[in-house]
Coordinates of N, CA and C in Angstrom, one line a residue:
Chain M
D196 N -6.2 -16.7 -1.1 CA -7.3 -16.3 -0.2 C -7.2 -14.8 0.1
Q197 N -8.1 -14.0 -0.5 CA -8.1 -12.6 -0.3 C -8.6 -12.2 1.0
Q198 N -7.8 -11.6 1.9 CA -8.3 -11.3 3.2 C -9.0 -9.9 3.2
V199 N -8.7 -9.1 2.3 CA -9.3 -7.7 2.2 C -9.8 -7.6 0.7
K200 N -11.1 -7.3 0.6 CA -11.7 -7.2 -0.7 C -12.4 -5.9 -0.9
Q201 N -12.2 -5.4 -2.1 CA -13.0 -4.2 -2.5 C -13.8 -4.7 -3.8
N202 N -15.0 -4.9 -3.6 CA -15.8 -5.6 -4.6 C -16.2 -4.8 -5.8
S203 N -16.1 -3.5 -5.7 CA -16.4 -2.6 -6.8 C -15.1 -2.1 -7.4
P204 N -14.8 -2.5 -8.6 CA -13.6 -2.1 -9.3 C -13.6 -0.6 -9.7
S205 N -14.9 -0.1 -9.9 CA -14.9 1.3 -10.3 C -16.3 1.9 -9.7
L206 N -16.2 3.3 -9.6 CA -17.4 4.0 -9.1 C -17.4 5.4 -9.8
S207 N -18.5 5.8 -10.3 CA -18.6 7.1 -11.0 C -19.6 7.9 -10.2
V208 N -19.3 9.2 -9.9 CA -20.1 10.0 -9.0 C -20.1 11.4 -9.6
Q209 N -21.2 12.1 -9.4 CA -21.2 13.5 -9.9 C -20.6 14.4 -8.9
E210 N -19.9 15.4 -9.3 CA -19.3 16.4 -8.4 C -20.3 17.0 -7.5
G211 N -19.9 17.1 -6.2 CA -20.8 17.6 -5.2 C -21.6 16.6 -4.4
R212 N -21.7 15.4 -5.0 CA -22.4 14.3 -4.4 C -21.5 13.5 -3.5
I213 N -22.1 12.5 -2.8 CA -21.3 11.7 -1.9 C -20.7 10.5 -2.7
S214 N -19.5 10.2 -2.4 CA -18.8 8.9 -2.9 C -18.7 8.0 -1.7
I215 N -19.1 6.7 -1.9 CA -19.0 5.7 -0.8 C -18.3 4.5 -1.4
L216 N -17.1 4.3 -0.8 CA -16.3 3.2 -1.2 C -16.3 2.1 -0.1
N217 N -16.5 0.9 -0.5 CA -16.6 -0.2 0.4 C -15.5 -1.2 0.4
C218 N -15.3 -1.8 1.6 CA -14.2 -2.8 1.8 C -14.7 -3.8 2.8
D219 N -14.4 -5.1 2.5 CA -14.7 -6.2 3.4 C -13.5 -6.9 3.7
Y220 N -13.5 -7.5 4.9 CA -12.3 -8.3 5.3 C -12.7 -9.5 6.0
T221 N -11.8 -10.5 6.1 CA -12.2 -11.8 6.6 C -11.4 -12.1 7.9
N222 N -10.2 -11.5 8.1 CA -9.3 -11.8 9.2 C -9.7 -11.1 10.4
S223 N -10.2 -11.8 11.4 CA -10.7 -11.1 12.7 C -9.5 -10.6 13.5
M224 N -8.3 -10.9 13.1 CA -7.1 -10.4 13.8 C -6.8 -8.9 13.4
F225 N -7.4 -8.5 12.3 CA -7.1 -7.1 11.9 C -7.6 -6.1 12.9
D226 N -6.7 -5.2 13.3 CA -7.2 -4.2 14.3 C -7.0 -2.8 13.9
Y227 N -6.5 -2.6 12.7 CA -6.3 -1.2 12.2 C -6.5 -1.2 10.8
F228 N -7.2 -0.2 10.3 CA -7.6 -0.1 8.9 C -7.2 1.3 8.3
L229 N -6.8 1.2 7.1 CA -6.3 2.5 6.5 C -6.9 2.6 5.0
W230 N -7.0 3.8 4.6 CA -7.4 4.1 3.2 C -6.3 4.9 2.6
Y231 N -5.9 4.5 1.4 CA -4.9 5.1 0.6 C -5.5 5.5 -0.7
K232 N -5.0 6.6 -1.3 CA -5.4 7.2 -2.6 C -4.2 7.1 -3.5
K233 N -4.4 6.7 -4.7 CA -3.3 6.5 -5.6 C -3.6 7.1 -7.0
Y234 N -2.8 8.1 -7.4 CA -2.9 8.7 -8.8 C -1.9 7.8 -9.6
P235 N -2.2 7.8 -10.9 CA -1.2 7.1 -11.9 C 0.2 7.7 -11.7
A236 N 1.2 6.9 -11.8 CA 2.6 7.3 -11.7 C 3.0 7.8 -10.4
E237 N 2.2 7.7 -9.3 CA 2.5 8.1 -8.0 C 2.4 6.9 -7.0
G238 N 3.0 7.0 -5.9 CA 2.8 6.0 -4.9 C 1.6 6.3 -4.1
P239 N 1.1 5.3 -3.3 CA -0.2 5.5 -2.5 C 0.1 6.6 -1.5
T240 N -1.0 7.4 -1.3 CA -0.9 8.5 -0.3 C -1.9 8.2 0.8
F241 N -1.5 8.2 2.0 CA -2.4 7.9 3.2 C -3.5 9.0 3.2
L242 N -4.7 8.5 3.5 CA -5.9 9.4 3.6 C -6.4 9.5 5.0
I243 N -6.8 8.3 5.5 CA -7.5 8.3 6.8 C -7.4 6.8 7.3
S244 N -7.4 6.7 8.7 CA -7.4 5.4 9.3 C -8.4 5.3 10.4
I245 N -8.6 4.0 10.9 CA -9.5 3.8 12.0 C -9.0 2.6 12.7
S246 N -9.0 2.7 14.0 CA -8.7 1.6 14.9 C -9.9 0.8 15.1
S247 N -9.7 -0.5 15.4 CA -10.9 -1.4 15.6 C -11.7 -1.1 16.9
I248 N -11.2 -0.2 17.7 CA -12.0 0.1 18.9 C -13.0 1.3 18.6
K249 N -12.9 1.8 17.4 CA -13.8 2.9 17.0 C -14.7 2.4 15.9
D250 N -15.8 3.1 15.7 CA -16.7 2.8 14.6 C -16.7 3.9 13.6
K251 N -16.1 5.0 13.9 CA -16.1 6.2 12.9 C -14.9 7.1 13.2
N252 N -14.4 7.6 12.1 CA -13.3 8.6 12.2 C -13.5 9.5 11.0
E253 N -13.4 10.8 11.3 CA -13.7 11.8 10.4 C -12.5 12.8 10.2
D254 N -12.3 13.2 9.0 CA -11.2 14.1 8.7 C -11.6 15.0 7.5
G255 N -12.2 16.1 7.8 CA -12.6 17.0 6.7 C -13.7 16.4 5.9
R256 N -13.5 16.2 4.6 CA -14.5 15.6 3.7 C -14.5 14.1 3.8
F257 N -13.6 13.5 4.5 CA -13.4 12.1 4.5 C -13.9 11.5 5.8
T258 N -14.7 10.5 5.8 CA -15.1 9.8 7.0 C -15.0 8.3 6.7
V259 N -14.4 7.6 7.7 CA -14.4 6.1 7.5 C -15.3 5.5 8.6
F260 N -16.1 4.5 8.2 CA -17.0 3.8 9.1 C -16.5 2.4 9.2
L261 N -16.5 1.8 10.4 CA -16.2 0.4 10.6 C -17.3 -0.3 11.3
N262 N -17.7 -1.4 10.7 CA -18.7 -2.3 11.3 C -18.0 -3.7 11.5
K263 N -17.5 -3.8 12.8 CA -16.7 -5.0 13.1 C -17.5 -6.3 13.0
S264 N -18.7 -6.3 13.4 CA -19.5 -7.5 13.3 C -19.7 -8.0 11.9
A265 N -19.8 -7.0 11.0 CA -20.0 -7.4 9.6 C -18.6 -7.5 8.9
K266 N -17.6 -7.1 9.5 CA -16.2 -7.1 9.0 C -16.3 -6.2 7.7
H267 N -16.8 -5.0 7.8 CA -17.0 -4.1 6.7 C -16.6 -2.7 7.1
L268 N -15.9 -2.1 6.2 CA -15.6 -0.6 6.4 C -15.9 0.1 5.1
S269 N -16.2 1.4 5.3 CA -16.5 2.2 4.1 C -15.9 3.6 4.3
L270 N -15.6 4.2 3.2 CA -15.0 5.5 3.1 C -16.0 6.4 2.4
H271 N -16.4 7.5 3.1 CA -17.4 8.4 2.5 C -16.6 9.7 2.2
I272 N -16.8 10.2 1.0 CA -16.3 11.5 0.6 C -17.4 12.5 0.3
V273 N -17.5 13.5 1.1 CA -18.6 14.5 0.9 C -18.1 15.9 1.1
P274 N -18.3 16.8 0.1 CA -18.7 16.5 -1.3 C -17.6 16.1 -2.1
S275 N -17.9 15.3 -3.1 CA -16.9 14.8 -4.0 C -16.4 15.9 -5.0
Q276 N -15.2 15.8 -5.3 CA -14.6 16.8 -6.2 C -13.8 16.1 -7.3
P277 N -13.8 16.8 -8.5 CA -13.0 16.1 -9.6 C -11.6 15.7 -9.2
G278 N -10.9 16.4 -8.4 CA -9.6 16.1 -7.9 C -9.5 14.8 -7.1
D279 N -10.7 14.3 -6.7 CA -10.7 13.1 -5.9 C -10.6 11.9 -6.8
S280 N -10.7 12.1 -8.1 CA -10.7 11.0 -9.0 C -9.3 10.3 -8.9
A281 N -9.3 9.0 -8.6 CA -8.1 8.3 -8.3 C -8.5 6.8 -8.0
V282 N -7.5 6.0 -7.7 CA -7.8 4.6 -7.3 C -7.6 4.6 -5.7
Y283 N -8.6 4.1 -5.0 CA -8.6 4.1 -3.6 C -8.4 2.7 -3.1
F284 N -7.4 2.5 -2.2 CA -7.1 1.2 -1.6 C -7.5 1.2 -0.2
C285 N -8.1 0.1 0.2 CA -8.3 -0.2 1.6 C -7.2 -1.1 2.1
A286 N -6.7 -0.9 3.3 CA -5.6 -1.8 3.8 C -5.9 -2.1 5.3
A287 N -5.4 -3.2 5.7 CA -5.6 -3.6 7.1 C -4.3 -4.2 7.7
K288 N -4.2 -4.1 9.0 CA -3.0 -4.7 9.7 C -3.5 -5.3 11.0
S289 N -2.7 -6.3 11.5 CA -3.0 -6.9 12.8 C -1.9 -6.6 13.7
N290 N -2.1 -6.7 15.0 CA -1.1 -6.5 16.0 C 0.0 -7.6 15.9
A291 N -0.4 -8.7 15.4 CA 0.5 -9.9 15.3 C 1.5 -9.7 14.1
G292 N 1.2 -8.9 13.2 CA 2.0 -8.8 12.0 C 2.5 -7.4 11.8
N293 N 3.4 -7.2 10.9 CA 4.0 -5.9 10.6 C 3.8 -5.5 9.2
M294 N 2.8 -6.1 8.5 CA 2.5 -5.8 7.1 C 1.1 -5.3 6.9
L295 N 1.0 -4.5 5.8 CA -0.4 -4.1 5.4 C -0.9 -5.1 4.4
T296 N -2.2 -5.4 4.5 CA -2.8 -6.3 3.6 C -3.8 -5.4 2.8
F297 N -3.6 -5.3 1.5 CA -4.4 -4.3 0.7 C -5.6 -5.0 0.0
G298 N -6.6 -4.3 -0.3 CA -7.7 -4.7 -1.2 C -7.2 -4.4 -2.6
G299 N -8.0 -4.8 -3.6 CA -7.7 -4.7 -5.0 C -7.9 -3.3 -5.6
G300 N -8.5 -2.4 -4.8 CA -8.7 -1.0 -5.2 C -10.0 -0.8 -5.9
T301 N -10.5 0.5 -5.8 CA -11.7 1.0 -6.5 C -11.3 2.3 -7.2
R302 N -11.6 2.3 -8.5 CA -11.3 3.5 -9.2 C -12.5 4.4 -9.1
L303 N -12.3 5.6 -8.6 CA -13.3 6.6 -8.4 C -13.2 7.7 -9.5
M304 N -14.3 7.9 -10.2 CA -14.3 9.0 -11.2 C -15.4 10.0 -10.8
V305 N -15.0 11.2 -10.5 CA -15.9 12.3 -10.1 C -16.1 13.2 -11.3
K306 N -17.3 13.2 -11.8 CA -17.6 14.0 -13.0 C -18.0 15.4 -12.7
P307 N -17.4 16.4 -13.4 CA -17.8 17.8 -13.1 C -19.3 18.1 -13.6
Chain R
E773 N 4.7 15.1 -1.6 CA 6.1 14.7 -1.5 C 6.3 14.0 -0.1
T774 N 6.6 12.7 -0.2 CA 6.7 11.9 1.0 C 8.1 11.8 1.6
G775 N 9.1 12.2 0.8 CA 10.5 12.0 1.2 C 11.1 10.7 1.0
V776 N 10.3 9.8 0.4 CA 10.7 8.4 0.1 C 11.1 8.4 -1.4
T777 N 12.3 8.1 -1.7 CA 12.7 8.1 -3.1 C 13.1 6.7 -3.6
Q778 N 12.7 6.4 -4.8 CA 13.0 5.1 -5.3 C 13.7 5.2 -6.7
S779 N 14.6 4.3 -7.0 CA 15.2 4.3 -8.3 C 15.5 2.9 -8.7
P780 N 15.5 2.6 -10.0 CA 15.1 3.5 -11.1 C 13.6 3.6 -11.1
T781 N 13.1 4.5 -11.9 CA 11.6 4.7 -12.0 C 11.0 3.7 -13.0
H782 N 11.8 3.4 -14.0 CA 11.3 2.4 -15.0 C 12.5 1.6 -15.4
L783 N 12.3 0.3 -15.6 CA 13.4 -0.5 -16.3 C 12.8 -1.8 -16.9
I784 N 13.5 -2.2 -17.9 CA 13.1 -3.4 -18.6 C 14.3 -4.5 -18.5
K785 N 13.9 -5.7 -18.1 CA 14.9 -6.7 -18.0 C 14.4 -8.0 -18.8
T786 N 15.3 -8.8 -19.1 CA 15.0 -10.1 -19.8 C 14.8 -11.2 -18.8
R787 N 14.0 -12.1 -19.1 CA 13.7 -13.3 -18.2 C 15.0 -14.0 -17.9
G788 N 15.2 -14.3 -16.6 CA 16.4 -14.9 -16.1 C 17.5 -14.0 -15.6
Q789 N 17.3 -12.7 -15.9 CA 18.3 -11.7 -15.4 C 18.0 -11.4 -13.9
Q790 N 18.8 -10.6 -13.3 CA 18.7 -10.1 -12.0 C 18.5 -8.6 -11.9
V791 N 17.8 -8.1 -10.9 CA 17.5 -6.7 -10.8 C 17.7 -6.2 -9.4
T792 N 18.2 -5.0 -9.2 CA 18.3 -4.4 -7.9 C 17.5 -3.1 -7.9
L793 N 16.6 -2.9 -7.0 CA 15.8 -1.7 -6.9 C 16.2 -1.0 -5.6
R794 N 16.2 0.3 -5.6 CA 16.7 1.1 -4.4 C 15.7 2.0 -3.8
C795 N 15.9 2.2 -2.5 CA 14.9 3.1 -1.8 C 15.6 3.9 -0.7
S796 N 15.4 5.1 -0.7 CA 15.8 6.0 0.4 C 14.6 6.4 1.2
S797 N 14.7 6.0 2.5 CA 13.5 6.2 3.4 C 13.5 7.7 3.8
Q798 N 12.3 8.0 4.3 CA 12.1 9.4 4.9 C 13.1 9.6 6.0
S799 N 13.6 10.8 6.2 CA 14.6 11.1 7.2 C 14.0 10.7 8.6
G800 N 14.8 10.0 9.3 CA 14.4 9.6 10.7 C 13.6 8.3 10.7
H801 N 13.2 7.7 9.6 CA 12.5 6.5 9.6 C 13.5 5.3 9.5
N802 N 13.3 4.3 10.4 CA 14.2 3.2 10.5 C 13.6 1.9 9.9
T803 N 12.5 2.0 9.3 CA 11.8 0.7 8.8 C 11.4 0.9 7.4
V804 N 11.8 0.0 6.6 CA 11.4 0.0 5.2 C 10.7 -1.3 4.8
S805 N 9.6 -1.2 4.1 CA 8.9 -2.3 3.6 C 8.8 -2.3 2.1
W806 N 8.8 -3.4 1.5 CA 8.6 -3.5 0.0 C 7.3 -4.2 -0.3
Y807 N 6.7 -3.6 -1.4 CA 5.4 -4.2 -1.9 C 5.5 -4.4 -3.4
Q808 N 4.8 -5.4 -3.9 CA 4.7 -5.6 -5.3 C 3.3 -5.3 -5.7
Q809 N 3.1 -4.5 -6.7 CA 1.7 -4.2 -7.2 C 1.6 -4.6 -8.7
A810 N 1.0 -5.7 -8.9 CA 0.7 -6.1 -10.3 C -0.4 -5.3 -10.9
L811 N -0.5 -5.2 -12.2 CA -1.5 -4.4 -12.8 C -2.9 -4.8 -12.4
G812 N -3.7 -3.8 -12.0 CA -5.1 -4.1 -11.6 C -5.3 -4.7 -10.3
Q813 N -4.2 -4.8 -9.5 CA -4.3 -5.4 -8.2 C -3.8 -4.5 -7.1
G814 N -4.1 -4.8 -5.8 CA -3.5 -4.0 -4.7 C -2.1 -4.5 -4.4
P815 N -1.3 -3.6 -3.7 CA 0.0 -4.0 -3.4 C 0.1 -5.2 -2.5
Q816 N 1.1 -6.1 -2.7 CA 1.3 -7.3 -1.9 C 2.6 -7.1 -1.2
F817 N 2.6 -7.4 0.1 CA 3.8 -7.3 1.0 C 4.8 -8.3 0.6
I818 N 6.1 -7.8 0.4 CA 7.2 -8.7 0.1 C 7.9 -9.0 1.4
F819 N 8.5 -8.0 2.0 CA 9.2 -8.1 3.3 C 9.5 -6.7 3.9
Q820 N 9.9 -6.7 5.1 CA 10.2 -5.5 5.8 C 11.5 -5.6 6.5
Y821 N 12.3 -4.5 6.5 CA 13.5 -4.4 7.2 C 13.4 -3.4 8.3
Y822 N 13.9 -3.7 9.5 CA 13.9 -2.9 10.6 C 15.3 -2.9 11.2
R823 N 16.0 -1.8 11.3 CA 17.4 -1.7 11.8 C 18.3 -2.7 11.2
E824 N 18.2 -2.8 9.9 CA 19.1 -3.7 9.1 C 18.8 -5.2 9.1
E825 N 17.7 -5.5 9.8 CA 17.4 -7.0 9.9 C 16.0 -7.2 9.2
E826 N 15.8 -8.3 8.6 CA 14.5 -8.7 8.0 C 13.5 -8.9 9.2
N827 N 12.4 -8.3 9.1 CA 11.5 -8.2 10.2 C 10.1 -8.7 9.8
G828 N 10.0 -9.6 8.9 CA 8.7 -10.1 8.4 C 8.8 -10.3 6.9
R829 N 8.1 -11.3 6.4 CA 8.2 -11.6 5.0 C 6.8 -12.1 4.5
G830 N 6.4 -11.7 3.4 CA 5.2 -12.2 2.8 C 5.4 -13.5 2.0
N831 N 4.5 -13.8 1.2 CA 4.5 -15.1 0.4 C 5.3 -14.9 -0.9
F832 N 6.6 -14.7 -0.8 CA 7.4 -14.5 -2.0 C 8.6 -15.5 -1.9
P833 N 9.0 -16.0 -3.0 CA 10.1 -17.0 -3.0 C 11.4 -16.4 -2.6
P834 N 12.4 -17.2 -2.2 CA 13.7 -16.7 -1.8 C 14.5 -15.9 -2.8
R835 N 14.1 -16.0 -4.1 CA 14.8 -15.2 -5.1 C 14.6 -13.7 -4.9
F836 N 13.6 -13.4 -4.1 CA 13.3 -12.0 -3.7 C 14.1 -11.8 -2.4
S837 N 15.1 -10.9 -2.4 CA 15.9 -10.7 -1.2 C 16.1 -9.2 -1.0
G838 N 16.6 -8.8 0.1 CA 16.8 -7.4 0.4 C 17.9 -7.1 1.3
L839 N 18.1 -5.8 1.5 CA 19.1 -5.3 2.4 C 18.7 -4.0 2.9
Q840 N 19.1 -3.7 4.2 CA 18.9 -2.4 4.7 C 20.3 -1.9 5.2
F841 N 20.6 -0.7 4.9 CA 21.9 -0.2 5.2 C 21.9 0.7 6.5
P842 N 23.0 1.0 7.1 CA 23.1 1.8 8.3 C 22.3 3.1 8.2
N843 N 22.2 3.7 7.0 CA 21.5 4.9 6.9 C 20.0 4.7 6.6
Y844 N 19.6 3.4 6.8 CA 18.2 2.9 6.6 C 17.7 2.9 5.2
S845 N 18.5 3.2 4.2 CA 18.1 3.0 2.9 C 18.1 1.5 2.6
S846 N 17.4 1.1 1.5 CA 17.2 -0.3 1.3 C 17.3 -0.7 -0.1
E847 N 17.6 -2.0 -0.4 CA 17.6 -2.5 -1.7 C 16.7 -3.7 -1.8
L848 N 16.0 -3.9 -2.9 CA 15.3 -5.1 -3.2 C 16.0 -5.8 -4.4
N849 N 16.4 -7.0 -4.2 CA 17.0 -7.8 -5.3 C 16.1 -8.9 -5.7
V850 N 16.0 -9.1 -7.0 CA 15.2 -10.2 -7.5 C 16.1 -11.0 -8.5
N851 N 16.3 -12.3 -8.2 CA 17.1 -13.1 -9.1 C 16.2 -13.9 -10.0
A852 N 16.8 -14.4 -11.1 CA 16.1 -15.3 -12.0 C 14.7 -14.8 -12.4
L853 N 14.7 -13.6 -12.9 CA 13.5 -12.9 -13.2 C 12.5 -13.7 -14.1
E854 N 11.2 -13.7 -13.7 CA 10.2 -14.3 -14.5 C 9.2 -13.3 -15.1
L855 N 8.5 -13.7 -16.1 CA 7.6 -12.7 -16.7 C 6.6 -12.1 -15.7
D856 N 6.1 -13.0 -14.8 CA 5.2 -12.6 -13.8 C 5.7 -11.6 -12.8
D857 N 7.0 -11.4 -12.8 CA 7.6 -10.4 -11.9 C 7.4 -9.0 -12.4
S858 N 6.9 -8.8 -13.6 CA 6.5 -7.5 -14.1 C 5.5 -6.8 -13.2
A859 N 5.8 -5.7 -12.7 CA 5.0 -5.1 -11.7 C 5.5 -3.7 -11.3
L860 N 4.8 -3.0 -10.5 CA 5.3 -1.8 -9.8 C 5.8 -2.2 -8.4
Y861 N 7.0 -1.9 -8.1 CA 7.6 -2.2 -6.8 C 7.6 -0.9 -5.9
L862 N 6.9 -1.0 -4.8 CA 6.7 0.1 -3.9 C 7.5 -0.1 -2.7
C863 N 8.2 1.0 -2.3 CA 8.9 1.0 -1.0 C 8.1 1.9 0.0
A864 N 8.0 1.5 1.2 CA 7.3 2.3 2.2 C 8.2 2.4 3.4
S865 N 8.3 3.6 3.9 CA 9.1 3.9 5.1 C 8.2 4.3 6.3
S866 N 8.7 3.8 7.5 CA 7.9 4.2 8.7 C 8.9 4.2 9.9
L867 N 8.4 4.6 11.0 CA 9.2 4.6 12.2 C 8.7 3.4 13.1
G868 N 9.7 2.6 13.5 CA 9.3 1.5 14.4 C 9.2 0.2 13.6
G869 N 9.2 -0.9 14.2 CA 9.2 -2.2 13.5 C 7.8 -2.6 13.1
R870 N 6.8 -1.9 13.6 CA 5.4 -2.3 13.2 C 4.7 -1.1 12.6
A871 N 3.8 -1.4 11.7 CA 2.9 -0.4 11.1 C 1.9 0.0 12.1
S872 N 2.3 0.7 13.2 CA 1.4 1.0 14.3 C 0.4 2.1 14.0
S873 N 0.8 2.9 13.0 CA -0.1 4.1 12.8 C 0.0 4.4 11.3
G874 N -1.2 4.4 10.6 CA -1.2 4.6 9.2 C -0.5 5.8 8.7
N875 N -0.7 6.9 9.5 CA -0.1 8.2 9.0 C 1.4 8.3 9.2
T876 N 2.0 7.2 9.6 CA 3.5 7.3 9.6 C 4.1 6.4 8.5
I877 N 3.3 5.8 7.7 CA 3.7 5.0 6.6 C 3.7 5.8 5.3
Y878 N 4.9 6.0 4.7 CA 5.0 6.8 3.5 C 5.5 6.0 2.4
F879 N 4.8 6.1 1.2 CA 5.2 5.3 0.1 C 6.0 6.2 -0.9
G880 N 7.0 5.5 -1.6 CA 7.6 6.1 -2.7 C 6.8 6.0 -3.9
E881 N 7.2 6.6 -5.0 CA 6.5 6.5 -6.3 C 6.6 5.2 -7.0
G882 N 7.5 4.4 -6.6 CA 7.6 3.1 -7.2 C 8.6 2.9 -8.3
S883 N 9.0 1.7 -8.6 CA 9.8 1.4 -9.7 C 9.0 0.4 -10.6
W884 N 8.8 0.8 -11.8 CA 8.1 -0.1 -12.8 C 9.1 -1.0 -13.4
L885 N 8.9 -2.3 -13.2 CA 9.8 -3.3 -13.8 C 9.0 -4.1 -14.8
T886 N 9.5 -4.2 -16.0 CA 9.0 -5.0 -17.1 C 9.9 -6.1 -17.4
V887 N 9.5 -7.3 -17.4 CA 10.3 -8.5 -17.7 C 9.8 -9.0 -19.1
V888 N 10.8 -9.1 -20.0 CA 10.4 -9.6 -21.3 C 11.1 -10.9 -21.7

């Protein structure tokens, strides 16, 4: 039973345009959500997070939106740059646990 | 550079053998978690160690075991290796027993294990 899902395995975007990566979850106990970026041969790098008490968090070109009623979050990257090309993972945690539950990842390709 | 180092970076083992993977956590971090990432999937939580004690475990069999040392470095041991154990094993270090804030969780670059 996948509690965190990223339904798009890949996404291709033109440089300068917006990239929107989506993530859905089923566990209503999740109260903190994170996005990680992963290049080949490297470990995941933390990008941005959001608490369940908020619906938006922004950090430079990266914004995460949370829709609790829909159990959906999204990561917006504006403007997209070729260096953003990587695999992006959505992860979630609950107060009751001490582990991160990851989605399957979305491979983003930003074309120059 | 996260300050989390893992060794070895790559290794090949035969089915039935045992393997030990090592992780040095970021300076000052007292919590280490291990994740398994199979090809094309997201990382799956194996277990976490906090102050040398196991502090949570995912859905992995007992042949996956671990240790944390007084300097907070950690080992992951896998016995009776199976072909499906082939994966990238990631170590994550953080402060505190719970992943209370995403920006305090740092991942190493992982150890690629191939079981043949």
